[in-house]
Tab-separated table of C-alpha atoms and ligand atoms in Angstrom:
chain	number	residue	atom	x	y	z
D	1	UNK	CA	17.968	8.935	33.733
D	2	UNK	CA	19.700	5.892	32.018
D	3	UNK	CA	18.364	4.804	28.865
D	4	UNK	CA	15.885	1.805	28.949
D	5	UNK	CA	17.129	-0.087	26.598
D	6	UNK	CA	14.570	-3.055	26.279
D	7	UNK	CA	11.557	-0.010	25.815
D	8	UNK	CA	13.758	1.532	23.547
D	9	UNK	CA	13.740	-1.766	20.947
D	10	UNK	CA	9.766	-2.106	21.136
D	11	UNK	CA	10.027	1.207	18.965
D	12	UNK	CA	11.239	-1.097	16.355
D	13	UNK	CA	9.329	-3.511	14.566
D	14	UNK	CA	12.684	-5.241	13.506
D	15	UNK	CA	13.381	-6.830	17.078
D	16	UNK	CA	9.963	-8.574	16.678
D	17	UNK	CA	11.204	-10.512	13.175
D	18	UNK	CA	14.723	-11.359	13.703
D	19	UNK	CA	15.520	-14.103	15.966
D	20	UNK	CA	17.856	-13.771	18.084
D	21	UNK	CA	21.043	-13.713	18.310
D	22	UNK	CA	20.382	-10.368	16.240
D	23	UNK	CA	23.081	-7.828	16.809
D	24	UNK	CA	22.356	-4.699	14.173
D	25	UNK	CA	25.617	-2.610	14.411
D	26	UNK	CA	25.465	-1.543	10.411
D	27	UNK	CA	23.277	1.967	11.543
D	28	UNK	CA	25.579	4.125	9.176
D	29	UNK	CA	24.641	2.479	6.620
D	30	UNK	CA	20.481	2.417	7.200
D	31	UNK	CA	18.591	2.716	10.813
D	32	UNK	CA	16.195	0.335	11.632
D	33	UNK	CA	12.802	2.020	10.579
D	34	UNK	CA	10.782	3.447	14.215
D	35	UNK	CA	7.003	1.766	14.607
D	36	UNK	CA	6.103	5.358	14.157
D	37	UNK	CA	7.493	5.702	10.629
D	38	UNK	CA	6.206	2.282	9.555
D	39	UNK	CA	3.229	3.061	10.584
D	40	UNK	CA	2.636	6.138	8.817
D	41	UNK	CA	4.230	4.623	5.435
D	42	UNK	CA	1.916	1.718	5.886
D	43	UNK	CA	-1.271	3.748	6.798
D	44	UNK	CA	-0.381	6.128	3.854
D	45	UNK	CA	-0.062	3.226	1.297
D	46	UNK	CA	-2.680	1.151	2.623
D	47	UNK	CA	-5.637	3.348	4.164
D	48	UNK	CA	-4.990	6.465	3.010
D	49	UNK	CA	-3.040	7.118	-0.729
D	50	UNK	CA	-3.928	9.258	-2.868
D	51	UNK	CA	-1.619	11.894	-5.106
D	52	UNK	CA	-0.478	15.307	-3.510
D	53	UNK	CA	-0.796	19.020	-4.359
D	54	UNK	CA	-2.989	18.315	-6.957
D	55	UNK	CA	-6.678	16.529	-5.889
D	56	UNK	CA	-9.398	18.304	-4.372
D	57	UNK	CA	-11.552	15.466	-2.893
D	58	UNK	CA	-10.437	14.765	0.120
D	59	UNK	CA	-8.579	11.880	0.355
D	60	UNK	CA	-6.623	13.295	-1.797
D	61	UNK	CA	-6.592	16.031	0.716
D	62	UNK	CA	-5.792	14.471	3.656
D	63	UNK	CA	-2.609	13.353	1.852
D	64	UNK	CA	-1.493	17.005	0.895
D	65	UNK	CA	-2.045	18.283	4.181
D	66	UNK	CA	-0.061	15.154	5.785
D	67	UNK	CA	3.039	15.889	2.974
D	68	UNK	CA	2.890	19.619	4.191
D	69	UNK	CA	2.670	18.691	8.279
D	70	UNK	CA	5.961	15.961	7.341
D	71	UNK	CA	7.744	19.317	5.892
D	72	UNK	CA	6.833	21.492	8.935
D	73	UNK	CA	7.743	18.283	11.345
D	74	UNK	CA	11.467	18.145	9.397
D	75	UNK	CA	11.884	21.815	9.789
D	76	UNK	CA	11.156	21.430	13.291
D	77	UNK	CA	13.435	18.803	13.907
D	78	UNK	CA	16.454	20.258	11.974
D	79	UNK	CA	15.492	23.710	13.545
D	80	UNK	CA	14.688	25.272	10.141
D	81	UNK	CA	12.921	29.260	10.083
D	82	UNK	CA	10.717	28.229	8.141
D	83	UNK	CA	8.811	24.951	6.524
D	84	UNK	CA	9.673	26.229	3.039
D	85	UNK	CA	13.360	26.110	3.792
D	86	UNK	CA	13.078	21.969	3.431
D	87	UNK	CA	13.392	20.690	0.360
D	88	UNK	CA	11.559	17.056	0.063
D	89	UNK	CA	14.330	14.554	-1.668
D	90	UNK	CA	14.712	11.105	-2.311
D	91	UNK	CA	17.779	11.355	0.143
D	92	UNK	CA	21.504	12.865	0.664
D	93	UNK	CA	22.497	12.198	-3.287
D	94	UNK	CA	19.777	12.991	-4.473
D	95	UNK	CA	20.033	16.255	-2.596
D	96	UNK	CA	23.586	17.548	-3.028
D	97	UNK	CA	23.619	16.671	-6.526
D	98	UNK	CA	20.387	19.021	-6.604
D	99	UNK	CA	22.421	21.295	-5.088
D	100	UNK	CA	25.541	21.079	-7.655
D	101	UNK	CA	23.286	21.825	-9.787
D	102	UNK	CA	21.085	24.938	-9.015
D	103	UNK	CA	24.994	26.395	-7.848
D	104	UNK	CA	26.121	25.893	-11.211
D	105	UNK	CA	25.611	29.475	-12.037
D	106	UNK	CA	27.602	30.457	-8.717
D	107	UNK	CA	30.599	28.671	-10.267
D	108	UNK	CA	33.255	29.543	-13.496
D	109	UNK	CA	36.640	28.493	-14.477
D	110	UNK	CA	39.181	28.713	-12.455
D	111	UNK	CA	37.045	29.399	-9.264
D	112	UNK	CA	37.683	26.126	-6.702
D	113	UNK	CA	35.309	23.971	-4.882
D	114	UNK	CA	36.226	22.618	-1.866
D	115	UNK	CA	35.609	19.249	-0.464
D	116	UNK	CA	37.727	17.395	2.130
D	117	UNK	CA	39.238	13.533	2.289
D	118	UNK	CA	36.256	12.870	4.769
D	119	UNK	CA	33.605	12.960	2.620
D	120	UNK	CA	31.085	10.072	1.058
D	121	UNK	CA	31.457	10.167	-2.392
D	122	UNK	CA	28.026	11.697	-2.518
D	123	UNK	CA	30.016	14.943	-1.037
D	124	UNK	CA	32.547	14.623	-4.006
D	125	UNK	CA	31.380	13.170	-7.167
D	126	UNK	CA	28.500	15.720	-8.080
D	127	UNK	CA	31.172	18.659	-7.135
D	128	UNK	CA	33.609	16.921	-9.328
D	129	UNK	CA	30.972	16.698	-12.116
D	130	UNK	CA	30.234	20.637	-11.199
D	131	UNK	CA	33.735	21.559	-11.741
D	132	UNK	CA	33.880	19.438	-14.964
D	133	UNK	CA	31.222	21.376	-16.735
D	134	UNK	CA	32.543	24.967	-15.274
D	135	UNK	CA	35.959	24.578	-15.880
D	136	UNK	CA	36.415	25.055	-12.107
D	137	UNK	CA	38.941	23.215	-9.757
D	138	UNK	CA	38.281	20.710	-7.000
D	139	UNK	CA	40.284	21.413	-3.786
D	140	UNK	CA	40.783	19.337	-0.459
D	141	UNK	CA	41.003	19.718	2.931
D	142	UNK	CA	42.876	16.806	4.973
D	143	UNK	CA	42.285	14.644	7.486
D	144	UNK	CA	44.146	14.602	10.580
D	145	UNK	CA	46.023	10.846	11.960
D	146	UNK	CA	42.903	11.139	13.913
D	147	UNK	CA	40.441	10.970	11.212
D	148	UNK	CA	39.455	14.098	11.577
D	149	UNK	CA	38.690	17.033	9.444
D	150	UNK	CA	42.422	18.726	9.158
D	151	UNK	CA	41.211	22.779	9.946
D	152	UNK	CA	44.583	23.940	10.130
D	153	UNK	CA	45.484	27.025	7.327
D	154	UNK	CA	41.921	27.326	6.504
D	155	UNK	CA	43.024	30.528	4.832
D	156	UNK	CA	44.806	28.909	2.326
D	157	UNK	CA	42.461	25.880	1.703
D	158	UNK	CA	39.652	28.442	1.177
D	159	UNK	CA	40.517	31.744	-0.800
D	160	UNK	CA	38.746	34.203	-2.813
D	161	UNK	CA	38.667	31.768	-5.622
D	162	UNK	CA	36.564	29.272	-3.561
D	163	UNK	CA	33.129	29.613	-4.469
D	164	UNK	CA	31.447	26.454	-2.587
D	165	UNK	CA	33.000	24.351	0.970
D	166	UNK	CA	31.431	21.120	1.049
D	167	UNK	CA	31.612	19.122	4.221
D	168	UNK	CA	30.558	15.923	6.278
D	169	UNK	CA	28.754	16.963	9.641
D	170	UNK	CA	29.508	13.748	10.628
D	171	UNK	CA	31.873	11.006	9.334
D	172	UNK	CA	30.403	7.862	7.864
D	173	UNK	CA	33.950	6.031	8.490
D	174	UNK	CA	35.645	7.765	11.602
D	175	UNK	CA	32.155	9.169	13.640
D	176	UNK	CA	33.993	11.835	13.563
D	177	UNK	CA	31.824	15.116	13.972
D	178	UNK	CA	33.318	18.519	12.413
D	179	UNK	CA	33.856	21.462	13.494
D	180	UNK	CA	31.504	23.738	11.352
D	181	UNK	CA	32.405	27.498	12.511
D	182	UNK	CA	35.753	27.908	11.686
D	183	UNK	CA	35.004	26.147	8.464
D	184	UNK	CA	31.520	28.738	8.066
D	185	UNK	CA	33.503	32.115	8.954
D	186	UNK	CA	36.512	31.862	6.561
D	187	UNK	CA	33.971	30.961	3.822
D	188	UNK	CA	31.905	33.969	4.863
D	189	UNK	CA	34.896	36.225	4.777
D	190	UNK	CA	35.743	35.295	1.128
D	191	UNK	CA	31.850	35.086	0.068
D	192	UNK	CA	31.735	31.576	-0.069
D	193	UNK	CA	28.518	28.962	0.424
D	194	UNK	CA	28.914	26.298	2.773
D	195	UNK	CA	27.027	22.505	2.089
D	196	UNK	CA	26.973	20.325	4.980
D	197	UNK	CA	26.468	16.600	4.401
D	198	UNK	CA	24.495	15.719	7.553
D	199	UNK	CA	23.385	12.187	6.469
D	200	UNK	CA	25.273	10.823	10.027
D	201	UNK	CA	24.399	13.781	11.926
D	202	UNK	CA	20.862	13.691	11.667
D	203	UNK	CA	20.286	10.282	13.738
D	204	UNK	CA	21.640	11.924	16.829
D	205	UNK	CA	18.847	14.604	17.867
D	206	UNK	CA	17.117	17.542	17.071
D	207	UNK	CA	19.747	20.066	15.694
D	208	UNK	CA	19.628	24.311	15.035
D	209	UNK	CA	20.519	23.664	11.723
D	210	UNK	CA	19.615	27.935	11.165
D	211	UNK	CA	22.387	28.574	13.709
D	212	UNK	CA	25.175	26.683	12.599
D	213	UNK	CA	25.566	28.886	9.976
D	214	UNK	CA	25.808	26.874	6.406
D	215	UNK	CA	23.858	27.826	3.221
D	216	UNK	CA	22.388	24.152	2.410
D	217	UNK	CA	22.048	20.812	4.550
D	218	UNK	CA	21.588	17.190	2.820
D	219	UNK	CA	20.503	13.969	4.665
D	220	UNK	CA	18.391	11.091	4.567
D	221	UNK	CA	15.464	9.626	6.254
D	222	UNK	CA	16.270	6.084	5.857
D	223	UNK	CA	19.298	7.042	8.569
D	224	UNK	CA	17.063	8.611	10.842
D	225	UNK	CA	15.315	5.980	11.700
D	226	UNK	CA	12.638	6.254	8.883
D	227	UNK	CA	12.001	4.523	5.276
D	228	UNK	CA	13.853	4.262	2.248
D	229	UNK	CA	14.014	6.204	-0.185
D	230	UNK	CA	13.118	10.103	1.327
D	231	UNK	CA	15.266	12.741	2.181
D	232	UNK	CA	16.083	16.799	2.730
D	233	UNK	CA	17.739	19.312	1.486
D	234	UNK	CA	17.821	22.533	3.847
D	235	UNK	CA	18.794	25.579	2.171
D	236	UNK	CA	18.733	28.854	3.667
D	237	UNK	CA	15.563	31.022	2.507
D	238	UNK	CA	17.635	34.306	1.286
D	239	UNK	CA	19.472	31.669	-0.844
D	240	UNK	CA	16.672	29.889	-1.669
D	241	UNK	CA	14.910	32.641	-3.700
D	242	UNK	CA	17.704	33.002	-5.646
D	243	UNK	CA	17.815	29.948	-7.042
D	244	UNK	CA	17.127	28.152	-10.615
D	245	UNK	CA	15.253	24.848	-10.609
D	246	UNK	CA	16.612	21.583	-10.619
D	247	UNK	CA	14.521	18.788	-12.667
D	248	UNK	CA	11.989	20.175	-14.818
D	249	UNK	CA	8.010	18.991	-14.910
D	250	UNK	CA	4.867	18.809	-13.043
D	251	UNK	CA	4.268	20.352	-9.751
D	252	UNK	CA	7.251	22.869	-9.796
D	253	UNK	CA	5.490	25.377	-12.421
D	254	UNK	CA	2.992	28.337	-11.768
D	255	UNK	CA	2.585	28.228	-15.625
D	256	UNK	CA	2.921	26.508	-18.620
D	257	UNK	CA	2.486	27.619	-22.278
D	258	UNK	CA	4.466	26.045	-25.318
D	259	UNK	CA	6.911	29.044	-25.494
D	260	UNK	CA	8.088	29.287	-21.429
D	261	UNK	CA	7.381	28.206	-18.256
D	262	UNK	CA	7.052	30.291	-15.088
D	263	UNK	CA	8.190	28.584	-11.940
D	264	UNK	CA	6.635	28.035	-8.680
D	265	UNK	CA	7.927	29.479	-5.653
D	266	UNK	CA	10.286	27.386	-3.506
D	267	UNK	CA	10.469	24.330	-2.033
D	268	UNK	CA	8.126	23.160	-4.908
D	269	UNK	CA	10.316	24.547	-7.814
D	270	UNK	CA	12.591	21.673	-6.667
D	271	UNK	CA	10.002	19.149	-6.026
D	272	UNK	CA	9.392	18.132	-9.940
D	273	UNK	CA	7.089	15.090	-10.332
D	274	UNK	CA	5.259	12.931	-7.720
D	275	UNK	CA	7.354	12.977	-4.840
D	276	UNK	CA	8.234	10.042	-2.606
D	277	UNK	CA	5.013	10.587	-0.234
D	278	UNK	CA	5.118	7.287	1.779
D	279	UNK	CA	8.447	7.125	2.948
D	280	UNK	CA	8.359	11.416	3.114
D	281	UNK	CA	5.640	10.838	5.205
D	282	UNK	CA	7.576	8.082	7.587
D	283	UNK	CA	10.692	10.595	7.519
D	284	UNK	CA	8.265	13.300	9.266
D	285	UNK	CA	7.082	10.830	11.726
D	286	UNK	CA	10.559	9.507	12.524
D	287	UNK	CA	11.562	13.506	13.063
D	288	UNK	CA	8.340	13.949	14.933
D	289	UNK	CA	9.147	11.374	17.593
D	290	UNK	CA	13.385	11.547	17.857
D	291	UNK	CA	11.987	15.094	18.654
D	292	UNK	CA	10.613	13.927	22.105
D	293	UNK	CA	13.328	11.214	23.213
D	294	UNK	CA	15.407	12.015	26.147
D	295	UNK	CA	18.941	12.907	24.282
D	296	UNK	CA	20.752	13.546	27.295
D	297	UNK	CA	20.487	9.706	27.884
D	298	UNK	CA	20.949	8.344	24.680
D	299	UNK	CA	23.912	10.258	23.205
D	300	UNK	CA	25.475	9.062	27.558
D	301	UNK	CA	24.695	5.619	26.386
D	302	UNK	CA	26.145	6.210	23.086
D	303	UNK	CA	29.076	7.312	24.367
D	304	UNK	CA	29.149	4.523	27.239
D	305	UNK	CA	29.004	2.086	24.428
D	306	UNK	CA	31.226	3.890	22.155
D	307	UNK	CA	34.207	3.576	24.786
D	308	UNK	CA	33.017	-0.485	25.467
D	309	UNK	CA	33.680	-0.911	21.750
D	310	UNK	CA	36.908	1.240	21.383
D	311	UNK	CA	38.618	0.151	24.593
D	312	UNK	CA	37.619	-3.710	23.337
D	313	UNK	CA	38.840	-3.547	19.768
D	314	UNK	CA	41.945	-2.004	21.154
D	315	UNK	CA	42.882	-4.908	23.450
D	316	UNK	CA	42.917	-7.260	20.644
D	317	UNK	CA	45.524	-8.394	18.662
D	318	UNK	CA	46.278	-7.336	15.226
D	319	UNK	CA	43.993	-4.077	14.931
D	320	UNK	CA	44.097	-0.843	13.665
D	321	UNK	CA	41.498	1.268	14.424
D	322	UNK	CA	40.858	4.231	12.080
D	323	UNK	CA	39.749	7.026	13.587
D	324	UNK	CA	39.670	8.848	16.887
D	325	UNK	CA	40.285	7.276	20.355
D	326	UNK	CA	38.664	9.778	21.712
D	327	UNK	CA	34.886	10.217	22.926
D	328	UNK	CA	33.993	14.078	22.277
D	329	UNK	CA	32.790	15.156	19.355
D	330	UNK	CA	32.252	12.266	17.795
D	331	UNK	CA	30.040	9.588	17.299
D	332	UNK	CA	29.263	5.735	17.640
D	333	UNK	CA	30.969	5.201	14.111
D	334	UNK	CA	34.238	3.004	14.715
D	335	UNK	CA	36.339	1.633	11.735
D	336	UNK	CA	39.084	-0.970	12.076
D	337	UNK	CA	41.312	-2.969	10.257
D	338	UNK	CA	42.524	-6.442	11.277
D	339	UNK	CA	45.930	-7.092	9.637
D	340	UNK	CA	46.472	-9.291	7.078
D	341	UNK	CA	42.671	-10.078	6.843
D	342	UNK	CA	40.455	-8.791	4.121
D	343	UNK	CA	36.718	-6.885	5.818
D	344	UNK	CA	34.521	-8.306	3.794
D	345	UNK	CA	36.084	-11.915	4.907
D	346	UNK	CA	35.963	-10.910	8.727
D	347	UNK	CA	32.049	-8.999	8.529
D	348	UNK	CA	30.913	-12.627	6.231
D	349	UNK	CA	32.264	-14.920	9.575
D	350	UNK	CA	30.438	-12.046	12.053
D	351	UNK	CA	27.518	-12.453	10.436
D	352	UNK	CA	27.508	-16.317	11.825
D	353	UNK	CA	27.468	-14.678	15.605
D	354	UNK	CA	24.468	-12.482	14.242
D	355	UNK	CA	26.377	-9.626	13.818
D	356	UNK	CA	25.565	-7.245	11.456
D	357	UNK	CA	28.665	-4.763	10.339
D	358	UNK	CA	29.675	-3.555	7.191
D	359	UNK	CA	33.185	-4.219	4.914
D	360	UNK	CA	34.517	-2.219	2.283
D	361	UNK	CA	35.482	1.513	1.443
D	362	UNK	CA	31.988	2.823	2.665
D	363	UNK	CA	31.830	5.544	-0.345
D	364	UNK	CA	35.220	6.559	1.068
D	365	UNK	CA	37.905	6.336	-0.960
D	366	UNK	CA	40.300	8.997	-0.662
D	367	UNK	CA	39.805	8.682	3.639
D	368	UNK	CA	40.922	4.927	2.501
D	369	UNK	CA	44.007	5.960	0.983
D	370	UNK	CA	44.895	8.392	3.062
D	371	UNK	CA	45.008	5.770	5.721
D	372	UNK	CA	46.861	3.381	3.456
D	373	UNK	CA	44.171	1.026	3.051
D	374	UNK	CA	41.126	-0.164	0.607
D	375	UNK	CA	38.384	-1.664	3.052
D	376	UNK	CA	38.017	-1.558	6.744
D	377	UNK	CA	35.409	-2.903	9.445
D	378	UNK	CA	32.686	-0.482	9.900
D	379	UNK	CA	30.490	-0.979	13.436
D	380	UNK	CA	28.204	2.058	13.662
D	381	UNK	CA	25.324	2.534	16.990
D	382	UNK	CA	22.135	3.550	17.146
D	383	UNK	CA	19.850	4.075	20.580
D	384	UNK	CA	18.699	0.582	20.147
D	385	UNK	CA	22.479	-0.855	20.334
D	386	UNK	CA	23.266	-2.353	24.216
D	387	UNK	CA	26.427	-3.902	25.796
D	388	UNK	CA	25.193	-7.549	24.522
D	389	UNK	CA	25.755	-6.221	20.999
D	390	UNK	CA	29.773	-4.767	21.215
D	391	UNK	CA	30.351	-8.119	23.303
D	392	UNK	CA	29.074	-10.222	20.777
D	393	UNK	CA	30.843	-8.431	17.929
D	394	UNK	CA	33.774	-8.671	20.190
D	395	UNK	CA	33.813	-11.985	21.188
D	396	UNK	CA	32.944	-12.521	17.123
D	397	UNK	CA	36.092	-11.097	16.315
D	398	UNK	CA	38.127	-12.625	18.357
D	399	UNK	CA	37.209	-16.026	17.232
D	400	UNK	CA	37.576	-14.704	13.494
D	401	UNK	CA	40.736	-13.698	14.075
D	402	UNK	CA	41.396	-16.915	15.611
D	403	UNK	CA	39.817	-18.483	12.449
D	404	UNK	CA	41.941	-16.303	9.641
D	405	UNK	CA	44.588	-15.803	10.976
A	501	PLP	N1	26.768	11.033	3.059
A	501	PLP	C1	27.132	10.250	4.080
A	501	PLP	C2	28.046	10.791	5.115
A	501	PLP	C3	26.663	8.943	4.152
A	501	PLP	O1	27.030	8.164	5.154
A	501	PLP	C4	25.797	8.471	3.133
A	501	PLP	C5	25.321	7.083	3.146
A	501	PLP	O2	25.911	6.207	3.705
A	501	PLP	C6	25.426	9.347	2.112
A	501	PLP	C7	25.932	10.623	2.106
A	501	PLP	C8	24.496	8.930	1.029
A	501	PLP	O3	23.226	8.726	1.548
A	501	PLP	P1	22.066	8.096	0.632
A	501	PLP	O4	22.633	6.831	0.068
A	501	PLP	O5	20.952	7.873	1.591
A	501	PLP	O6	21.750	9.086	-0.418
């Protein structure tokens, strides 16, 4: 069945408080947050707030037991084991510099990490900072004129010096989605662990996250259509039990004396402190109902969409798009340039025609210079995005070209 769009947009509150014309095509950056998630952020705050893990009256209660059912409704959505797999974060950094750190041990000099030109600089700078304090390298994988992840010679990129492969699921610039299992076995075969950046995966369905066969898995709720400021970190239980804490404090002991502490088992040896239990809470409900959407449909009218855009962008003068042409594997993420023009100049004059995209090096530098470039245009879809929205950024552009140029 074809996607209803117009029931799709009463999921979100935002439709109700921006007048039209509203065209959000900036989902990369943040999702618009579900009625489902705002409701359970504002019900939590509101009606229901109280501290976790550590009251025993029982609103205090009631909030434990809803922080442990938004863990079990994560694991379910990323296709975890087990609850105690997830990790509750403030978000993707917070979550793979978590992990740079409790793989610190894993790492000495001269051993390599490997990153690629894809990634966020969330998927870079804590590896670099890693390396720095090991005396390890940082390695990279290419990308390919496509803006792709370059696989080719994988068994040089990753040897028996490699200790850690850290990769984008998705692209934030290109949509671009990467091949994982090439990537997974030749870091297998030299006893490497694999981190996945899935902060622009996780918007796009349910996934087997147990199956794809990567150690640890970062991403953020705001992206998935929940609030601010929560996140996960997936990391394989084996692993899991192996590993050190991260921030020390309350909540992630089983005792304290002066002398030593003793830790608490995982996931709450890397939950120090109060956690972020509103917008956790919102991130479970956002998982709970992307769970039951129809994906067959959306990810068709992503993709219908996706080709509207690409086929538009490429009929007008001047552009460079960035990224693939192509409509597999990949997703609604389309970067382009228009020559001669700066992108924050041509997103400021969109935003007069209500439409919402962002300019700039989106955390991606080295994919910017490998492309030549500093800054591009960045439109990005979610399920809520309709043909009205790429013809107005369209039609947008080609009036700021007129305009600039
Ligand atoms: N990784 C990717 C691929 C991203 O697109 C982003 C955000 O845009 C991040 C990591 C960082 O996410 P956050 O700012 O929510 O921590």
């Amino acid at each position: 069945m074809a996607l209803d769009v117009a029931a799709m947009r009463r999921n979100f509150p935002i439709f109700a408080h921006q007048p039209p014309p509203f065209h959000y095509l900036d989902n990369a950056a943040t999702g618009q947050i579900c009625a489902a998630a705002a409701e359970a952020l504002t019900t939590f705050e509101t009606a229901g707030r109280a501290n976790v893990k550590r009251g025993v009256y029982r609103l205090a209660d009631r909030a434990t037991q809803a922080f442990a059912e938004a863990r079990e409704r994560m694991a379910a959505y990323l296709g975890a084991t087990r609850p105690e797999e997830v990790i509750l974060t403030s978000g993707t950094t917070f979550g793979l510099n978590l992990a740079a750190h409790v793989l610190e041990a894993r790492v000495g000099p001269g051993d390599a990490i490997l990153v690629s030109r894809l990634e966020h600089h969330s998927n870079i700078v804590p590896w670099q900072m890693l390396a720095e304090r090991r005396g390890a390298r940082i390695r990279a994988l290419g990308v390919t004129e496509e803006g792709r992840l370059d696989l080719r010679d994988l068994e040089a990129a990753i040897d028996r010096r490699t200790r850690i492969v850290a990769v984008t699921h998705c692209s934030n610039v290109t949509g671009a989605v990467t091949d994982l299992a090439p990537l997974v076995a030749r870091a297998r075969a030299v006893g490497a662990l694999v981190v996945v950046d899935g902060a622009q995966r996780v918007p796009h369905g349910p996934l087997e996250v147990a199956s794809l066969g990567c150690d640890i898995y970062a991403l953020s709720g705001h992206k998935m259509f929940g609030a601010t400021g929560a996140g996960a970190l997936w990391i394989r239980h084996d692993l899991l039990e192996t590993l050190p804490p991260f921030l020390g404090g309350g909540e992630m002991i089983s005792r304290v004396t002066i002398e030593e502490s003793r830790y608490a088992p995982p996931p709450h040896r890397f939950e120090a402190g109060t956690p972020p239990i509103g917008p956790v809470l919102a991130m479970g409900a956002a998982a709970d109902w992307l769970a039951g959407l129809d994906w067959q449909a959306i990810l068709a009218h992503e993709k219908r969409l996706t080709a509207r855009l690409i086929a538009g962008l490429e009929a007008l003068p001047g552009l460079r798009l960035i990224g693939p042409r192509d409509l597999d594997d990949r997703y609604g993420v389309v970067a382009f340039e228009v020559a001669g023009v700066h992108a924050h100049d041509v997103c400021q004059l969109l935003d007069g025609f209500g439409v919402c995209t962002r300019g700039g090096h989106h955390c991606a530098q080295p994919l910017m210079d490998a492309f030549g470039t500093v800054a591009t245009v960045r439109a990005s879809l979610a399920p809520y995005n309709d043909a009205d929205d790429i013809d107005a950024l369209l039609e947008g552009l080609e009036q700021v070209i007129r305009i600039l140029r």
